Structure formats: structure tokens, C-alpha cells
Amino acid sequence: MLSKNWNSLNKSILNCRKCKRLVNFREKIARNKTKRYNDWKYWGKPVLGYGDRQGELIILGLAPAAHGGNRTGRVFTGDKSADFLIDCLHKSKITNKPQSEHKNDGLKMLNSYMTPVLKCVPPEDKPTSKELTTCFDFFEEEIKLLNKSKIFLALGKIAFDACIKFFKKKKIIDNNNKYKFSHGISYKINNKLIIIGSYHPSPRNVNTGRLNKRKMLNLLKKIKKKIN
Ligand code: SF4
């Protein structure tokens, strides 16, 4: 049963302590907090995917943010990346509201689902390849369950590479094929699936002008056309 699989997968993720460095880091942040969120009880655990499990658009992030997902317990919630992304998604009619602030804020993903490829926050947003490989098992199970998926929007190279690894492992694409990440790049994987790359909406990319709302909205417009 689908729900049973989702339940057991999510339970395994939430109980996971396989990456010692990341477990220590996520819990240390939850204990020490930051001044502006001192009155919060931080989540401090792995962060699950969120949205419509029957959705056709799958949005892939890198990992929860230290004082975003690791605080609020929901992916792309309560940080600057979320402010940018969710506003763009709302303008593109992919969410029901423009903010993602906390778990009970009523945010709904419309025909879409978002998830981090790594479920725990890494120091300086830099996971090791071993940590990515360890968490890939969860990502793989999750993507298998998202059986109505059509378009994968990978925010950043790490999310893009994880998605390509999944398609290669499932033999949906040839192992020798090369897929290069760039903003706006689109690859047709087969008759049903498409992967699209985008710069991650991190403050660094936004503040340097690498990514702005016009660029992101243009990309989302193209994605909406492909879905409809
Ligand atoms: S990153 Fe993934 S594999 Fe590592 S501890 Fe977190 S949930 Fe477990």
C-alpha cells in the first residue's frame, strides 16, 4: 500500500542517525539556536519532503537550512531561500500562498512536491560525498513513491546530480550519458520524464544577482507549460 510505504519510509528517515557529523550538527544547532529564534523549540531532526505526493512537479533542494528547515521541521520553510522560492511558486500558481513560515501556516503545494536530497543540515551547506551516498537510499525510495512525477526541477548541482544518479541507477537512462548542470538546462529523460536545472535560491545566489525573481519566474512559466 502506498500510504504504508510512505509511513515506513518517513519513519525510517525521522529515526535516522547514520551520519554522525550531521546528527551532531543538527542537534547542536537545535540546542544553541540563534538569537532571533531563541523562543523556538527547534526541530533538530531529519526533514521530510512536503506537498502533493501525486504531484507532477517535483522540486529538489539540497538540504534543510540550519535555522530554516532544521528549526521549523519543514523543507523550504522559515528562511531566505524559502521566502524567495515560495513567492515565485505562488506567482506561478504552484503554491496557494506566497510565504512558507512554519508547519501550521496552511501552505499547500499544488500538483507539486518538494524535498531535500539530503535530509539533515550539513555544516556550511557542504555535505561530504559519503553523506550524500548514505542518504541517497532514502531519496531513491521517495522518488520511487512519487509515481505521477513528470518534471524534476533540481535547485543546484547537487540536487541535479542526485536525480541523474537515480535515473541511471534505475536504468531509465544510459550510464555513459553525460548530463551537465546549468540554470535553465532541460533534458528529456524518456517519454514521460524531464529534468530541469536551476540555480539554488540561496541568499548567496540571490545577493550576487546570479538568480533573481524574473529568471526564476521565466523558468517556472516554461515548466507550467510543459505540465499543462
Ligand atoms: S543525512 Fe540522511 S542518512 Fe544521514 S543521518 Fe540524516 S537522514 Fe540519515
PDB file of C-alpha atoms and ligand atoms in Angstrom:
ATOM      1  CA  MET A   1       0.000   0.000   0.000  1.00  0.00           C
ATOM      2  CA  LEU A   2       1.216   3.444  -0.889  1.00  0.00           C
ATOM      3  CA  SER A   3       0.468   5.013   2.478  1.00  0.00           C
ATOM      4  CA  LYS A   4       2.160   2.129   4.286  1.00  0.00           C
ATOM      5  CA  ASN A   5       5.288   2.652   2.200  1.00  0.00           C
ATOM      6  CA  TRP A   6       5.257   6.365   2.812  1.00  0.00           C
ATOM      7  CA  ASN A   7       4.728   5.783   6.506  1.00  0.00           C
ATOM      8  CA  SER A   8       7.569   3.321   6.837  1.00  0.00           C
ATOM      9  CA  LEU A   9       9.913   5.430   4.703  1.00  0.00           C
ATOM     10  CA  ASN A  10       9.206   8.601   6.666  1.00  0.00           C
ATOM     11  CA  LYS A  11       9.564   6.752   9.949  1.00  0.00           C
ATOM     12  CA  SER A  12      12.978   5.415   8.885  1.00  0.00           C
ATOM     13  CA  ILE A  13      14.115   8.882   7.838  1.00  0.00           C
ATOM     14  CA  LEU A  14      12.963  10.528  11.050  1.00  0.00           C
ATOM     15  CA  ASN A  15      14.750   7.928  13.179  1.00  0.00           C
ATOM     16  CA  CYS A  16      17.958   8.003  11.146  1.00  0.00           C
ATOM     17  CA  ARG A  17      21.282   8.716  12.853  1.00  0.00           C
ATOM     18  CA  LYS A  18      23.593   7.196  10.221  1.00  0.00           C
ATOM     19  CA  CYS A  19      25.734  10.289   9.559  1.00  0.00           C
ATOM     20  CA  LYS A  20      27.398  11.099  12.856  1.00  0.00           C
ATOM     21  CA  ARG A  21      28.700  14.504  11.773  1.00  0.00           C
ATOM     22  CA  LEU A  22      25.270  15.625  10.583  1.00  0.00           C
ATOM     23  CA  VAL A  23      23.432  14.266  13.623  1.00  0.00           C
ATOM     24  CA  ASN A  24      25.813  16.189  15.894  1.00  0.00           C
ATOM     25  CA  PHE A  25      25.450  19.332  13.812  1.00  0.00           C
ATOM     26  CA  ARG A  26      21.644  19.334  13.514  1.00  0.00           C
ATOM     27  CA  GLU A  27      21.305  18.757  17.271  1.00  0.00           C
ATOM     28  CA  LYS A  28      23.926  21.343  18.197  1.00  0.00           C
ATOM     29  CA  ILE A  29      22.093  23.995  16.168  1.00  0.00           C
ATOM     30  CA  ALA A  30      18.829  22.995  17.835  1.00  0.00           C
ATOM     31  CA  ARG A  31      20.413  23.434  21.265  1.00  0.00           C
ATOM     32  CA  ASN A  32      22.317  26.664  20.608  1.00  0.00           C
ATOM     33  CA  LYS A  33      19.710  28.305  18.297  1.00  0.00           C
ATOM     34  CA  THR A  34      20.219  31.840  17.047  1.00  0.00           C
ATOM     35  CA  LYS A  35      19.214  34.998  18.870  1.00  0.00           C
ATOM     36  CA  ARG A  36      16.221  35.884  16.684  1.00  0.00           C
ATOM     37  CA  TYR A  37      14.681  32.435  17.176  1.00  0.00           C
ATOM     38  CA  ASN A  38      15.572  31.978  20.817  1.00  0.00           C
ATOM     39  CA  ASP A  39      11.953  31.317  21.788  1.00  0.00           C
ATOM     40  CA  TRP A  40      11.606  28.500  19.219  1.00  0.00           C
ATOM     41  CA  LYS A  41      11.779  24.827  20.033  1.00  0.00           C
ATOM     42  CA  TYR A  42      13.985  23.752  17.133  1.00  0.00           C
ATOM     43  CA  TRP A  43      13.124  20.624  15.160  1.00  0.00           C
ATOM     44  CA  GLY A  44      16.749  19.389  15.037  1.00  0.00           C
ATOM     45  CA  LYS A  45      15.912  16.165  13.127  1.00  0.00           C
ATOM     46  CA  PRO A  46      15.908  14.972   9.509  1.00  0.00           C
ATOM     47  CA  VAL A  47      13.475  16.897   7.314  1.00  0.00           C
ATOM     48  CA  LEU A  48      10.954  15.078   5.102  1.00  0.00           C
ATOM     49  CA  GLY A  49       9.561  16.016   1.716  1.00  0.00           C
ATOM     50  CA  TYR A  50       6.374  18.065   1.622  1.00  0.00           C
ATOM     51  CA  GLY A  51       3.444  18.544  -0.727  1.00  0.00           C
ATOM     52  CA  ASP A  52       1.232  16.591  -3.103  1.00  0.00           C
ATOM     53  CA  ARG A  53       2.536  13.034  -3.348  1.00  0.00           C
ATOM     54  CA  GLN A  54       0.560  12.628  -6.558  1.00  0.00           C
ATOM     55  CA  GLY A  55       2.072  15.829  -7.942  1.00  0.00           C
ATOM     56  CA  GLU A  56       3.616  16.059 -11.408  1.00  0.00           C
ATOM     57  CA  LEU A  57       6.275  18.631 -10.482  1.00  0.00           C
ATOM     58  CA  ILE A  58       8.989  17.542  -8.052  1.00  0.00           C
ATOM     59  CA  ILE A  59      11.216  20.302  -6.667  1.00  0.00           C
ATOM     60  CA  LEU A  60      14.556  19.118  -5.320  1.00  0.00           C
ATOM     61  CA  GLY A  61      16.609  21.120  -2.848  1.00  0.00           C
ATOM     62  CA  LEU A  62      19.995  20.345  -1.329  1.00  0.00           C
ATOM     63  CA  ALA A  63      19.315  20.022   2.415  1.00  0.00           C
ATOM     64  CA  PRO A  64      17.419  21.737   5.230  1.00  0.00           C
ATOM     65  CA  ALA A  65      18.778  25.135   6.274  1.00  0.00           C
ATOM     66  CA  ALA A  66      20.238  25.499   9.770  1.00  0.00           C
ATOM     67  CA  HIS A  67      17.602  27.972  11.007  1.00  0.00           C
ATOM     68  CA  GLY A  68      15.029  27.174   8.291  1.00  0.00           C
ATOM     69  CA  GLY A  69      14.023  23.526   7.904  1.00  0.00           C
ATOM     70  CA  ASN A  70      16.161  22.432  10.846  1.00  0.00           C
ATOM     71  CA  ARG A  71      14.217  24.892  13.031  1.00  0.00           C
ATOM     72  CA  THR A  72      10.698  24.598  11.605  1.00  0.00           C
ATOM     73  CA  GLY A  73      10.745  20.911  10.597  1.00  0.00           C
ATOM     74  CA  ARG A  74       9.572  21.564   7.035  1.00  0.00           C
ATOM     75  CA  VAL A  75      11.606  21.833   3.847  1.00  0.00           C
ATOM     76  CA  PHE A  76      11.952  25.376   2.387  1.00  0.00           C
ATOM     77  CA  THR A  77      10.300  26.911   5.426  1.00  0.00           C
ATOM     78  CA  GLY A  78      11.350  29.864   7.548  1.00  0.00           C
ATOM     79  CA  ASP A  79      14.487  31.126   5.785  1.00  0.00           C
ATOM     80  CA  LYS A  80      15.541  33.460   2.984  1.00  0.00           C
ATOM     81  CA  SER A  81      15.652  30.720   0.325  1.00  0.00           C
ATOM     82  CA  ALA A  82      12.071  29.823   1.211  1.00  0.00           C
ATOM     83  CA  ASP A  83      10.967  33.489   1.043  1.00  0.00           C
ATOM     84  CA  PHE A  84      12.341  33.721  -2.488  1.00  0.00           C
ATOM     85  CA  LEU A  85      11.209  30.324  -3.748  1.00  0.00           C
ATOM     86  CA  ILE A  86       7.698  30.197  -2.301  1.00  0.00           C
ATOM     87  CA  ASP A  87       6.885  33.699  -3.538  1.00  0.00           C
ATOM     88  CA  CYS A  88       7.928  32.639  -7.061  1.00  0.00           C
ATOM     89  CA  LEU A  89       5.973  29.381  -6.772  1.00  0.00           C
ATOM     90  CA  HIS A  90       2.889  31.274  -5.646  1.00  0.00           C
ATOM     91  CA  LYS A  91       3.152  33.756  -8.520  1.00  0.00           C
ATOM     92  CA  SER A  92       3.322  30.703 -10.809  1.00  0.00           C
ATOM     93  CA  LYS A  93       0.256  29.106  -9.151  1.00  0.00           C
ATOM     94  CA  ILE A  94       2.301  26.229  -7.723  1.00  0.00           C
ATOM     95  CA  THR A  95       1.509  27.068  -4.079  1.00  0.00           C
ATOM     96  CA  ASN A  96      -1.650  28.508  -2.503  1.00  0.00           C
ATOM     97  CA  LYS A  97       0.207  31.305  -0.672  1.00  0.00           C
ATOM     98  CA  PRO A  98       3.411  33.353  -1.020  1.00  0.00           C
ATOM     99  CA  GLN A  99       5.045  32.568   2.334  1.00  0.00           C
ATOM    100  CA  SER A 100       6.334  29.413   3.998  1.00  0.00           C
ATOM    101  CA  GLU A 101       6.895  30.249   7.656  1.00  0.00           C
ATOM    102  CA  HIS A 102       6.034  27.281   9.868  1.00  0.00           C
ATOM    103  CA  LYS A 103       4.435  23.839   9.760  1.00  0.00           C
ATOM    104  CA  ASN A 104       0.923  25.071  10.557  1.00  0.00           C
ATOM    105  CA  ASP A 105       0.786  28.017   8.175  1.00  0.00           C
ATOM    106  CA  GLY A 106      -1.597  26.314   5.721  1.00  0.00           C
ATOM    107  CA  LEU A 107       0.866  26.155   2.820  1.00  0.00           C
ATOM    108  CA  LYS A 108      -0.358  23.847   0.077  1.00  0.00           C
ATOM    109  CA  MET A 109       1.690  22.619  -2.864  1.00  0.00           C
ATOM    110  CA  LEU A 110      -0.463  22.453  -5.989  1.00  0.00           C
ATOM    111  CA  ASN A 111       0.266  19.393  -8.160  1.00  0.00           C
ATOM    112  CA  SER A 112       3.799  19.565  -6.770  1.00  0.00           C
ATOM    113  CA  TYR A 113       6.056  18.206  -4.066  1.00  0.00           C
ATOM    114  CA  MET A 114       9.395  19.434  -2.712  1.00  0.00           C
ATOM    115  CA  THR A 115      12.118  17.560  -0.934  1.00  0.00           C
ATOM    116  CA  PRO A 116      15.795  17.856   0.030  1.00  0.00           C
ATOM    117  CA  VAL A 117      18.142  15.248  -1.458  1.00  0.00           C
ATOM    118  CA  LEU A 118      19.999  15.236   1.871  1.00  0.00           C
ATOM    119  CA  LYS A 119      17.638  15.091   4.847  1.00  0.00           C
ATOM    120  CA  CYS A 120      19.892  16.682   7.502  1.00  0.00           C
ATOM    121  CA  VAL A 121      21.541  20.092   7.550  1.00  0.00           C
ATOM    122  CA  PRO A 122      25.271  19.927   6.732  1.00  0.00           C
ATOM    123  CA  PRO A 123      27.839  22.388   8.145  1.00  0.00           C
ATOM    124  CA  GLU A 124      28.258  25.348   5.743  1.00  0.00           C
ATOM    125  CA  ASP A 125      25.755  23.667   3.399  1.00  0.00           C
ATOM    126  CA  LYS A 126      28.551  21.348   2.283  1.00  0.00           C
ATOM    127  CA  PRO A 127      27.807  17.624   2.627  1.00  0.00           C
ATOM    128  CA  THR A 128      30.543  15.057   2.063  1.00  0.00           C
ATOM    129  CA  SER A 129      30.118  12.620  -0.800  1.00  0.00           C
ATOM    130  CA  LYS A 130      29.793   9.829   1.769  1.00  0.00           C
ATOM    131  CA  GLU A 131      26.883  11.614   3.457  1.00  0.00           C
ATOM    132  CA  LEU A 132      25.178  12.139   0.102  1.00  0.00           C
ATOM    133  CA  THR A 133      25.647   8.479  -0.767  1.00  0.00           C
ATOM    134  CA  THR A 134      24.311   7.369   2.616  1.00  0.00           C
ATOM    135  CA  CYS A 135      21.176   9.483   2.324  1.00  0.00           C
ATOM    136  CA  PHE A 136      20.639   8.572  -1.338  1.00  0.00           C
ATOM    137  CA  ASP A 137      18.829   5.362  -0.292  1.00  0.00           C
ATOM    138  CA  PHE A 138      16.040   7.464   1.231  1.00  0.00           C
ATOM    139  CA  PHE A 139      15.907   9.771  -1.770  1.00  0.00           C
ATOM    140  CA  GLU A 140      15.665   6.771  -4.076  1.00  0.00           C
ATOM    141  CA  GLU A 141      12.741   5.264  -2.140  1.00  0.00           C
ATOM    142  CA  GLU A 142      10.991   8.605  -2.042  1.00  0.00           C
ATOM    143  CA  ILE A 143      11.290   9.234  -5.791  1.00  0.00           C
ATOM    144  CA  LYS A 144      10.014   5.716  -6.499  1.00  0.00           C
ATOM    145  CA  LEU A 145       6.872   6.507  -4.493  1.00  0.00           C
ATOM    146  CA  LEU A 146       6.247   9.742  -6.404  1.00  0.00           C
ATOM    147  CA  ASN A 147       4.673   7.786  -9.220  1.00  0.00           C
ATOM    148  CA  LYS A 148       2.875  10.650 -11.002  1.00  0.00           C
ATOM    149  CA  SER A 149       6.071  12.698 -11.343  1.00  0.00           C
ATOM    150  CA  LYS A 150       6.792  14.240 -14.752  1.00  0.00           C
ATOM    151  CA  ILE A 151       9.148  17.149 -14.196  1.00  0.00           C
ATOM    152  CA  PHE A 152      12.040  17.280 -11.775  1.00  0.00           C
ATOM    153  CA  LEU A 153      13.217  20.805 -11.027  1.00  0.00           C
ATOM    154  CA  ALA A 154      16.660  20.466  -9.442  1.00  0.00           C
ATOM    155  CA  LEU A 155      17.732  23.518  -7.448  1.00  0.00           C
ATOM    156  CA  GLY A 156      21.520  23.407  -7.642  1.00  0.00           C
ATOM    157  CA  LYS A 157      24.090  20.949  -8.971  1.00  0.00           C
ATOM    158  CA  ILE A 158      23.984  18.536  -6.032  1.00  0.00           C
ATOM    159  CA  ALA A 159      20.217  18.024  -6.397  1.00  0.00           C
ATOM    160  CA  PHE A 160      20.625  17.728 -10.183  1.00  0.00           C
ATOM    161  CA  ASP A 161      23.362  15.094  -9.870  1.00  0.00           C
ATOM    162  CA  ALA A 162      21.352  13.081  -7.328  1.00  0.00           C
ATOM    163  CA  CYS A 163      18.403  12.993  -9.699  1.00  0.00           C
ATOM    164  CA  ILE A 164      20.572  11.888 -12.645  1.00  0.00           C
ATOM    165  CA  LYS A 165      22.115   9.211 -10.408  1.00  0.00           C
ATOM    166  CA  PHE A 166      18.596   7.942  -9.655  1.00  0.00           C
ATOM    167  CA  PHE A 167      17.680   7.715 -13.365  1.00  0.00           C
ATOM    168  CA  LYS A 168      20.960   5.932 -14.156  1.00  0.00           C
ATOM    169  CA  LYS A 169      20.543   3.511 -11.278  1.00  0.00           C
ATOM    170  CA  LYS A 170      17.015   2.677 -12.404  1.00  0.00           C
ATOM    171  CA  LYS A 171      18.408   2.250 -15.951  1.00  0.00           C
ATOM    172  CA  ILE A 172      15.979   4.862 -17.236  1.00  0.00           C
ATOM    173  CA  ILE A 173      18.993   6.496 -18.891  1.00  0.00           C
ATOM    174  CA  ASP A 174      22.297   5.065 -20.029  1.00  0.00           C
ATOM    175  CA  ASN A 175      25.103   5.102 -17.505  1.00  0.00           C
ATOM    176  CA  ASN A 176      27.515   6.617 -20.036  1.00  0.00           C
ATOM    177  CA  ASN A 177      25.335   9.577 -20.970  1.00  0.00           C
ATOM    178  CA  LYS A 178      26.567  12.961 -19.765  1.00  0.00           C
ATOM    179  CA  TYR A 179      24.192  15.493 -18.212  1.00  0.00           C
ATOM    180  CA  LYS A 180      25.668  18.875 -17.418  1.00  0.00           C
ATOM    181  CA  PHE A 181      24.057  21.157 -14.862  1.00  0.00           C
ATOM    182  CA  SER A 182      23.293  24.784 -15.685  1.00  0.00           C
ATOM    183  CA  HIS A 183      20.474  27.199 -14.986  1.00  0.00           C
ATOM    184  CA  GLY A 184      17.546  26.555 -17.331  1.00  0.00           C
ATOM    185  CA  ILE A 185      19.018  23.370 -18.817  1.00  0.00           C
ATOM    186  CA  SER A 186      16.363  20.806 -19.670  1.00  0.00           C
ATOM    187  CA  TYR A 187      16.841  17.133 -20.548  1.00  0.00           C
ATOM    188  CA  LYS A 188      14.141  14.816 -21.778  1.00  0.00           C
ATOM    189  CA  ILE A 189      14.796  11.600 -19.862  1.00  0.00           C
ATOM    190  CA  ASN A 190      12.165   9.488 -21.622  1.00  0.00           C
ATOM    191  CA  ASN A 191       8.629   9.938 -22.993  1.00  0.00           C
ATOM    192  CA  LYS A 192       7.354  10.894 -19.552  1.00  0.00           C
ATOM    193  CA  LEU A 193      10.162  12.454 -17.538  1.00  0.00           C
ATOM    194  CA  ILE A 194      12.044  15.740 -17.828  1.00  0.00           C
ATOM    195  CA  ILE A 195      14.779  17.128 -15.589  1.00  0.00           C
ATOM    196  CA  ILE A 196      15.380  20.869 -15.414  1.00  0.00           C
ATOM    197  CA  GLY A 197      18.272  22.591 -13.652  1.00  0.00           C
ATOM    198  CA  SER A 198      18.065  25.878 -11.772  1.00  0.00           C
ATOM    199  CA  TYR A 199      20.420  27.825  -9.568  1.00  0.00           C
ATOM    200  CA  HIS A 200      19.538  27.276  -5.927  1.00  0.00           C
ATOM    201  CA  PRO A 201      17.599  30.257  -4.466  1.00  0.00           C
ATOM    202  CA  SER A 202      20.197  30.681  -1.704  1.00  0.00           C
ATOM    203  CA  PRO A 203      20.913  34.195  -0.361  1.00  0.00           C
ATOM    204  CA  ARG A 204      24.383  33.912  -1.941  1.00  0.00           C
ATOM    205  CA  ASN A 205      22.975  33.358  -5.443  1.00  0.00           C
ATOM    206  CA  VAL A 206      20.258  35.972  -4.995  1.00  0.00           C
ATOM    207  CA  ASN A 207      22.502  38.642  -3.430  1.00  0.00           C
ATOM    208  CA  THR A 208      25.126  38.276  -6.157  1.00  0.00           C
ATOM    209  CA  GLY A 209      22.433  38.578  -8.848  1.00  0.00           C
ATOM    210  CA  ARG A 210      23.148  35.112 -10.175  1.00  0.00           C
ATOM    211  CA  LEU A 211      19.476  34.335  -9.638  1.00  0.00           C
ATOM    212  CA  ASN A 212      16.627  36.816  -9.490  1.00  0.00           C
ATOM    213  CA  LYS A 213      12.854  36.513  -9.448  1.00  0.00           C
ATOM    214  CA  ARG A 214      12.492  37.328 -13.145  1.00  0.00           C
ATOM    215  CA  LYS A 215      14.807  34.423 -14.066  1.00  0.00           C
ATOM    216  CA  MET A 216      13.037  32.030 -11.733  1.00  0.00           C
ATOM    217  CA  LEU A 217       9.560  33.090 -12.866  1.00  0.00           C
ATOM    218  CA  ASN A 218      10.544  32.630 -16.515  1.00  0.00           C
ATOM    219  CA  LEU A 219      11.730  29.128 -15.760  1.00  0.00           C
ATOM    220  CA  LEU A 220       8.578  28.267 -13.808  1.00  0.00           C
ATOM    221  CA  LYS A 221       6.439  29.586 -16.671  1.00  0.00           C
ATOM    222  CA  LYS A 222       8.155  27.154 -19.055  1.00  0.00           C
ATOM    223  CA  ILE A 223       7.653  24.327 -16.556  1.00  0.00           C
ATOM    224  CA  LYS A 224       3.946  25.092 -16.197  1.00  0.00           C
ATOM    225  CA  LYS A 225       3.577  24.957 -19.983  1.00  0.00           C
ATOM    226  CA  LYS A 226       5.248  21.546 -20.104  1.00  0.00           C
ATOM    227  CA  ILE A 227       2.903  20.207 -17.426  1.00  0.00           C
ATOM    228  CA  ASN A 228      -0.314  21.565 -18.960  1.00  0.00           C
TER     229      ASN A 228
HETATM  230  S1  SF4 B   1      21.580  12.828   6.151  1.00  0.00           S
HETATM  231 FE1  SF4 B   1      20.184  11.141   5.690  1.00  0.00          FE
HETATM  232  S2  SF4 B   1      21.367   9.266   6.072  1.00  0.00           S
HETATM  233 FE2  SF4 B   1      22.438  10.962   7.093  1.00  0.00          FE
HETATM  234  S3  SF4 B   1      21.652  11.000   9.211  1.00  0.00           S
HETATM  235 FE3  SF4 B   1      20.400  12.425   8.005  1.00  0.00          FE
HETATM  236  S4  SF4 B   1      18.654  11.192   7.314  1.00  0.00           S
HETATM  237 FE4  SF4 B   1      20.256   9.777   7.961  1.00  0.00          FE
END
